[in-house]
Amino acid sequence: MTRATDTRSSGEITGLLRDIFRRRGDESYLGEPVSMTEHMLQTAWIAEQAGEDRTVVVAALLHDIGHYTGEFGDDYIDIGVDNMHEVAGERFLGRWFPPEVTEPVRWHVDAKRYLCAVDPSYFSTLTEASVRTLELQGGPMDSEEVVRFSANPWLDSIVRVRRYDDGGKVPGRKTPDLEHYLEMVKEVLDEHLDAGD
Ligand code: FE
């Protein structure tokens, strides 16, 4: 669906996201010791503390939203299927959000494959679950893929969001609440939708 056919307001879209978090956010984050909401809030909090623009904080908050729009259940890792949640997330968010938000969402999985190829110390920082999904996602990039991936104009923010994602898996870490970040979501939407894309 494109913006032309989807005219929901920033308040309605923010409400939709709030509802998804409320209904699904307590689910575990695929093999990690945190819930989906904890993981997404921690990722946003790390981005915010790093001084990122609102768009990048919002990308960090919503990078895994595609897990909620997929058709596969939580056991997809066990049955060896990659659910392509980053593609689902980009499609969902792309109805309303600018590329500053959707590009880090779309490429956060490939950013792991990219970093494994270009940063020798990166692989050792991955959790066991993340190493497991790396295999399903195609393993480290080869040199041709690295060249292609590096051409993305949003490469830097894509890689930064990936690193925040990797850091957002700490049980019990305190963060601001969801409403704090939904306010930022609404601000980003108000700016973008007003700009008449
Ligand atoms: Fe994540």
Short mmCIF file of C-alpha atoms and ligand atoms in Angstrom, two decimals:
data_model
loop_
_atom_site.label_atom_id
_atom_site.label_comp_id
_atom_site.label_asym_id
_atom_site.label_seq_id
_atom_site.Cartn_x
_atom_site.Cartn_y
_atom_site.Cartn_z
CA MET A 1 0.00 0.00 0.00
CA THR A 2 1.32 3.45 -0.77
CA ARG A 3 0.71 6.73 0.97
CA ALA A 4 -1.76 7.66 -1.75
CA THR A 5 -4.15 4.95 -0.58
CA ASP A 6 -3.30 5.02 3.13
CA THR A 7 -4.20 8.33 4.68
CA ARG A 8 -4.00 7.45 8.36
CA SER A 9 -2.84 10.30 10.59
CA SER A 10 0.36 10.27 12.62
CA GLY A 11 -1.76 9.70 15.73
CA GLU A 12 -3.47 6.69 14.18
CA ILE A 13 -0.19 5.17 13.01
CA THR A 14 1.39 5.70 16.43
CA GLY A 15 -1.68 4.04 17.97
CA LEU A 16 -1.31 1.09 15.63
CA LEU A 17 2.32 0.64 16.69
CA ARG A 18 1.40 0.99 20.38
CA ASP A 19 -1.21 -1.74 19.90
CA ILE A 20 1.32 -4.10 18.27
CA PHE A 21 3.76 -3.58 21.15
CA ARG A 22 1.01 -4.15 23.72
CA ARG A 23 -0.30 -7.32 22.11
CA ARG A 24 2.94 -8.91 21.01
CA GLY A 25 5.79 -7.20 22.89
CA ASP A 26 5.97 -9.64 25.79
CA GLU A 27 6.92 -12.46 23.47
CA SER A 28 10.51 -13.58 23.85
CA TYR A 29 13.08 -12.18 21.48
CA LEU A 30 14.03 -15.29 19.52
CA GLY A 31 16.39 -17.13 21.80
CA GLU A 32 17.60 -14.07 23.75
CA PRO A 33 16.94 -13.47 27.48
CA VAL A 34 14.78 -10.36 26.83
CA SER A 35 11.26 -9.77 25.51
CA MET A 36 10.67 -8.15 22.13
CA THR A 37 9.61 -4.88 23.79
CA GLU A 38 12.67 -4.89 26.06
CA HIS A 39 14.89 -5.53 23.05
CA MET A 40 13.38 -2.77 20.96
CA LEU A 41 13.39 -0.24 23.81
CA GLN A 42 17.00 -1.07 24.68
CA THR A 43 18.06 -0.69 21.05
CA ALA A 44 16.32 2.71 20.86
CA TRP A 45 17.83 3.78 24.19
CA ILE A 46 21.38 2.94 23.06
CA ALA A 47 20.77 4.97 19.88
CA GLU A 48 19.37 7.89 21.86
CA GLN A 49 22.31 7.86 24.29
CA ALA A 50 24.67 7.88 21.32
CA GLY A 51 23.11 11.22 20.29
CA GLU A 52 21.43 9.94 17.14
CA ASP A 53 18.80 11.89 15.19
CA ARG A 54 15.18 11.03 15.97
CA THR A 55 14.88 9.15 12.68
CA VAL A 56 17.70 6.78 13.68
CA VAL A 57 16.29 6.31 17.19
CA VAL A 58 12.93 5.45 15.60
CA ALA A 59 14.65 3.03 13.20
CA ALA A 60 16.31 1.38 16.21
CA LEU A 61 12.96 1.15 18.02
CA LEU A 62 11.16 -0.37 15.03
CA HIS A 63 13.92 -2.43 13.39
CA ASP A 64 12.28 -5.75 14.31
CA ILE A 65 8.63 -4.75 13.75
CA GLY A 66 8.55 -7.13 10.78
CA HIS A 67 8.56 -10.08 13.18
CA TYR A 68 4.95 -9.17 13.89
CA THR A 69 3.86 -9.09 10.30
CA GLY A 70 5.34 -12.43 9.18
CA GLU A 71 3.46 -15.64 8.64
CA PHE A 72 5.94 -17.94 10.34
CA GLY A 73 5.70 -18.82 14.00
CA ASP A 74 8.44 -18.42 16.60
CA ASP A 75 9.81 -21.85 15.76
CA TYR A 76 11.05 -20.73 12.35
CA ILE A 77 14.69 -20.93 13.48
CA ASP A 78 14.20 -24.52 14.60
CA ILE A 79 12.73 -25.51 11.26
CA GLY A 80 15.52 -23.69 9.41
CA VAL A 81 13.51 -20.95 7.72
CA ASP A 82 14.64 -17.33 7.50
CA ASN A 83 11.48 -15.27 8.02
CA MET A 84 12.86 -12.19 6.19
CA HIS A 85 11.45 -9.95 8.90
CA GLU A 86 13.57 -7.05 7.68
CA VAL A 87 11.76 -7.05 4.32
CA ALA A 88 8.34 -7.27 5.99
CA GLY A 89 9.33 -4.43 8.35
CA GLU A 90 10.51 -2.18 5.53
CA ARG A 91 7.31 -2.77 3.56
CA PHE A 92 5.12 -2.06 6.56
CA LEU A 93 6.96 1.09 7.65
CA GLY A 94 7.57 2.31 4.10
CA ARG A 95 3.91 3.34 3.82
CA TRP A 96 4.57 6.22 6.18
CA PHE A 97 8.23 6.63 7.15
CA PRO A 98 11.18 8.23 5.29
CA PRO A 99 14.24 6.21 4.17
CA GLU A 100 16.23 7.47 7.17
CA VAL A 101 13.97 5.11 9.15
CA THR A 102 13.24 2.34 6.66
CA GLU A 103 16.76 1.78 5.27
CA PRO A 104 18.32 0.71 8.61
CA VAL A 105 15.27 -1.52 9.17
CA ARG A 106 15.53 -3.07 5.69
CA TRP A 107 19.26 -3.75 5.94
CA HIS A 108 19.89 -4.56 9.60
CA VAL A 109 20.20 -8.28 8.91
CA ASP A 110 22.56 -7.84 5.96
CA ALA A 111 24.54 -5.39 8.14
CA LYS A 112 25.39 -8.32 10.40
CA ARG A 113 26.62 -10.28 7.37
CA TYR A 114 28.54 -7.18 6.23
CA LEU A 115 30.20 -6.56 9.61
CA CYS A 116 31.23 -10.21 9.87
CA ALA A 117 33.08 -9.73 6.58
CA VAL A 118 34.75 -6.37 7.24
CA ASP A 119 35.35 -6.33 11.02
CA PRO A 120 37.27 -9.37 12.28
CA SER A 121 36.41 -8.61 15.92
CA TYR A 122 32.65 -8.35 15.25
CA PHE A 123 31.76 -12.04 15.05
CA SER A 124 33.00 -12.70 18.58
CA THR A 125 30.51 -10.12 19.92
CA LEU A 126 27.46 -11.98 18.55
CA THR A 127 25.24 -13.99 20.88
CA GLU A 128 24.68 -17.68 20.30
CA ALA A 129 21.18 -17.03 18.88
CA SER A 130 22.55 -14.37 16.55
CA VAL A 131 25.24 -16.72 15.24
CA ARG A 132 22.52 -19.31 14.62
CA THR A 133 20.38 -16.91 12.56
CA LEU A 134 23.51 -15.70 10.71
CA GLU A 135 23.75 -19.16 9.13
CA LEU A 136 20.12 -19.00 7.97
CA GLN A 137 20.70 -15.49 6.66
CA GLY A 138 23.55 -16.57 4.38
CA GLY A 139 26.68 -16.24 6.54
CA PRO A 140 29.30 -13.46 6.17
CA MET A 141 29.20 -11.48 2.89
CA ASP A 142 31.69 -12.25 0.14
CA SER A 143 33.79 -9.41 -1.27
CA GLU A 144 31.36 -8.68 -4.11
CA GLU A 145 28.44 -8.39 -1.70
CA VAL A 146 30.53 -6.09 0.50
CA VAL A 147 31.18 -3.76 -2.43
CA ARG A 148 27.48 -3.67 -3.34
CA PHE A 149 26.38 -3.15 0.25
CA SER A 150 28.93 -0.37 0.81
CA ALA A 151 27.31 1.64 -1.99
CA ASN A 152 24.16 2.22 0.06
CA PRO A 153 23.99 5.94 0.88
CA TRP A 154 22.63 5.06 4.33
CA LEU A 155 25.47 2.60 5.08
CA ASP A 156 26.73 4.42 8.18
CA SER A 157 23.38 4.64 9.95
CA ILE A 158 22.51 1.07 8.88
CA VAL A 159 25.70 -0.23 10.53
CA ARG A 160 25.19 1.90 13.64
CA VAL A 161 21.63 0.61 14.11
CA ARG A 162 22.99 -2.93 13.72
CA ARG A 163 25.45 -2.34 16.56
CA TYR A 164 22.71 -0.88 18.77
CA ASP A 165 20.58 -3.94 17.95
CA ASP A 166 23.42 -6.22 19.08
CA GLY A 167 23.69 -4.29 22.35
CA GLY A 168 19.98 -4.40 23.14
CA LYS A 169 19.83 -7.87 24.65
CA VAL A 170 20.66 -7.30 28.33
CA PRO A 171 18.17 -8.75 30.84
CA GLY A 172 16.81 -6.19 33.30
CA ARG A 173 18.36 -3.07 31.74
CA LYS A 174 16.36 0.06 32.58
CA THR A 175 15.18 2.21 29.66
CA PRO A 176 12.68 5.02 29.06
CA ASP A 177 9.20 3.62 28.43
CA LEU A 178 7.44 2.99 25.12
CA GLU A 179 5.48 6.27 25.29
CA HIS A 180 8.74 8.25 25.31
CA TYR A 181 9.67 6.69 21.97
CA LEU A 182 6.17 6.82 20.50
CA GLU A 183 6.34 10.59 20.95
CA MET A 184 9.45 10.59 18.75
CA VAL A 185 7.68 8.33 16.25
CA LYS A 186 4.84 10.83 16.04
CA GLU A 187 7.25 13.75 15.58
CA VAL A 188 9.04 11.97 12.74
CA LEU A 189 5.71 11.15 11.09
CA ASP A 190 4.39 14.70 11.49
CA GLU A 191 7.52 16.08 9.84
CA HIS A 192 7.54 13.53 7.03
CA LEU A 193 3.83 13.38 6.24
CA ASP A 194 3.60 17.18 6.28
CA ALA A 195 6.44 17.35 3.79
CA GLY A 196 3.96 15.91 1.28
CA ASP A 197 5.85 12.86 0.06
FE FE B 1 16.88 -6.94 16.72
#
